[in-house]
Amino acid sequence: MAGEPLRLILIGPPGVGKGTQAALLESRLGVQPMSSGVIFRSEIEAETDLGRMARRYIEHGELVPNGVTIEMMAKRLRTEAVRKHGFVLDGFPRTMRQAEALDEILDEMDLHLNKVVSLELPESVLMARLAGRLGCTKCGEIYHSVNKPPRRPGLCDKCNSPLFVRTDDQPEAILERLRSFHEETQSVCDYYEAKGLLQHVESDNPESVYHEIVNHLA
Ligand code: ADP
């Protein structure tokens, strides 16, 4: 896309397809995705202090405290790459404090958001999606035991690496993540709605969702 770099937030409950859309926007438009969940999981994998701390919350489906989350994302946002190429944020901001912190960071950098896309689906569909979800340990491709099984059980079709079930895709953690979406993140949607930035998109088919997002950006 020519012109100003894209600065977009994807917001929505767990399992709604934020990661899928962020990956499509990256591969087709070249915008850099910034997923707080992916960053936390790589910190856990690398066994950093931040990863060790975040793990306790993530395994239970609870939000990691605002202070560390904001610091982690601020470090990645305050860069020349972000200024030049923009970003697609996925999973951040998730609380009002995080939304206000993001405003401050963008103000400092003299940048503004183009759009906030709220991806939406009924809760029963989200539960079913999360309960069978499998991810590739290497390339991040997402599968589902029923809706999108890999060709060979337990292995990624794209890169042949082993697949894994996220520890927070257990029923109790899923319920906690949905609860925190309603209690914390819904007000972030209202905040962007009041600013006239929010676009509601029903998140059923990934291709049509992608085209709808791109149309809203035009
Ligand atoms: P999902 O959207 O499917 O719940 P994510 O991969 O975005 O999954 O996040 C996984 C977990 O990482 C969350 O349940 C939470 O524990 C933690 N996390 C991610 N982003 C944030 C955030 N902005 N603030 C607090 N915790 C976060």
mmCIF file of C-alpha atoms and ligand atoms in Angstrom, residues 13-15 18 36-38 40-41 57-58 61-64 69 90-94 98 130 133 166 168 177, ligand 1:
data_model
loop_
_atom_site.group_PDB
_atom_site.id
_atom_site.type_symbol
_atom_site.label_atom_id
_atom_site.label_comp_id
_atom_site.label_asym_id
_atom_site.label_seq_id
_atom_site.Cartn_x
_atom_site.Cartn_y
_atom_site.Cartn_z
ATOM 1 C CA PRO A 13 -11.557 -12.030 22.226
ATOM 2 C CA PRO A 14 -9.172 -15.006 22.332
ATOM 3 C CA GLY A 15 -9.563 -17.341 19.382
ATOM 4 C CA LYS A 18 -6.270 -11.801 15.335
ATOM 5 C CA SER A 36 2.100 -9.330 22.701
ATOM 6 C CA GLY A 37 1.175 -13.020 23.109
ATOM 7 C CA VAL A 38 3.844 -14.138 20.615
ATOM 8 C CA PHE A 40 5.559 -13.302 25.748
ATOM 9 C CA ARG A 41 5.753 -16.877 24.454
ATOM 10 C CA TYR A 57 -0.085 -15.455 34.626
ATOM 11 C CA ILE A 58 -0.298 -16.789 31.089
ATOM 12 C CA GLY A 61 -5.194 -17.309 31.337
ATOM 13 C CA GLU A 62 -4.693 -14.171 33.463
ATOM 14 C CA LEU A 63 -3.390 -10.868 32.147
ATOM 15 C CA VAL A 64 0.263 -10.094 32.770
ATOM 16 C CA THR A 69 3.507 -5.401 29.496
ATOM 17 C CA ASP A 90 -2.379 -7.884 18.053
ATOM 18 C CA GLY A 91 -3.140 -8.432 21.744
ATOM 19 C CA PHE A 92 -2.117 -4.953 22.868
ATOM 20 C CA PRO A 93 -3.632 -2.768 24.261
ATOM 21 C CA ARG A 94 -5.882 -5.006 26.345
ATOM 22 C CA GLN A 98 -2.361 0.078 28.171
ATOM 23 C CA LEU A 130 -9.749 -22.640 21.179
ATOM 24 C CA ARG A 133 -6.218 -25.426 18.543
ATOM 25 C CA ARG A 166 -0.868 -23.882 24.199
ATOM 26 C CA ASP A 168 -3.585 -21.641 28.148
ATOM 27 C CA ARG A 177 -9.234 -15.308 29.068
HETATM 28 P P1 ADP B 1 -5.359 -14.760 23.084
HETATM 29 O O1 ADP B 1 -5.745 -13.482 22.400
HETATM 30 O O2 ADP B 1 -5.695 -15.964 22.264
HETATM 31 O O3 ADP B 1 -5.850 -14.877 24.507
HETATM 32 P P2 ADP B 1 -2.517 -14.000 23.156
HETATM 33 O O4 ADP B 1 -1.519 -14.834 22.454
HETATM 34 O O5 ADP B 1 -2.795 -12.642 22.620
HETATM 35 O O6 ADP B 1 -3.806 -14.900 23.221
HETATM 36 O O7 ADP B 1 -2.105 -13.829 24.706
HETATM 37 C C1 ADP B 1 -1.791 -14.948 25.493
HETATM 38 C C2 ADP B 1 -1.646 -14.508 26.932
HETATM 39 O O8 ADP B 1 -0.550 -13.581 27.051
HETATM 40 C C3 ADP B 1 -2.843 -13.771 27.539
HETATM 41 O O9 ADP B 1 -3.826 -14.649 28.032
HETATM 42 C C4 ADP B 1 -2.162 -12.997 28.671
HETATM 43 O O10 ADP B 1 -1.854 -13.841 29.753
HETATM 44 C C5 ADP B 1 -0.844 -12.589 28.034
HETATM 45 N N1 ADP B 1 -0.975 -11.272 27.364
HETATM 46 C C6 ADP B 1 -0.890 -11.044 26.017
HETATM 47 N N2 ADP B 1 -1.058 -9.745 25.755
HETATM 48 C C7 ADP B 1 -1.264 -9.120 26.938
HETATM 49 C C8 ADP B 1 -1.516 -7.782 27.328
HETATM 50 N N3 ADP B 1 -1.610 -6.804 26.418
HETATM 51 N N4 ADP B 1 -1.662 -7.514 28.651
HETATM 52 C C9 ADP B 1 -1.575 -8.474 29.575
HETATM 53 N N5 ADP B 1 -1.345 -9.765 29.279
HETATM 54 C C10 ADP B 1 -1.197 -10.097 27.979
#
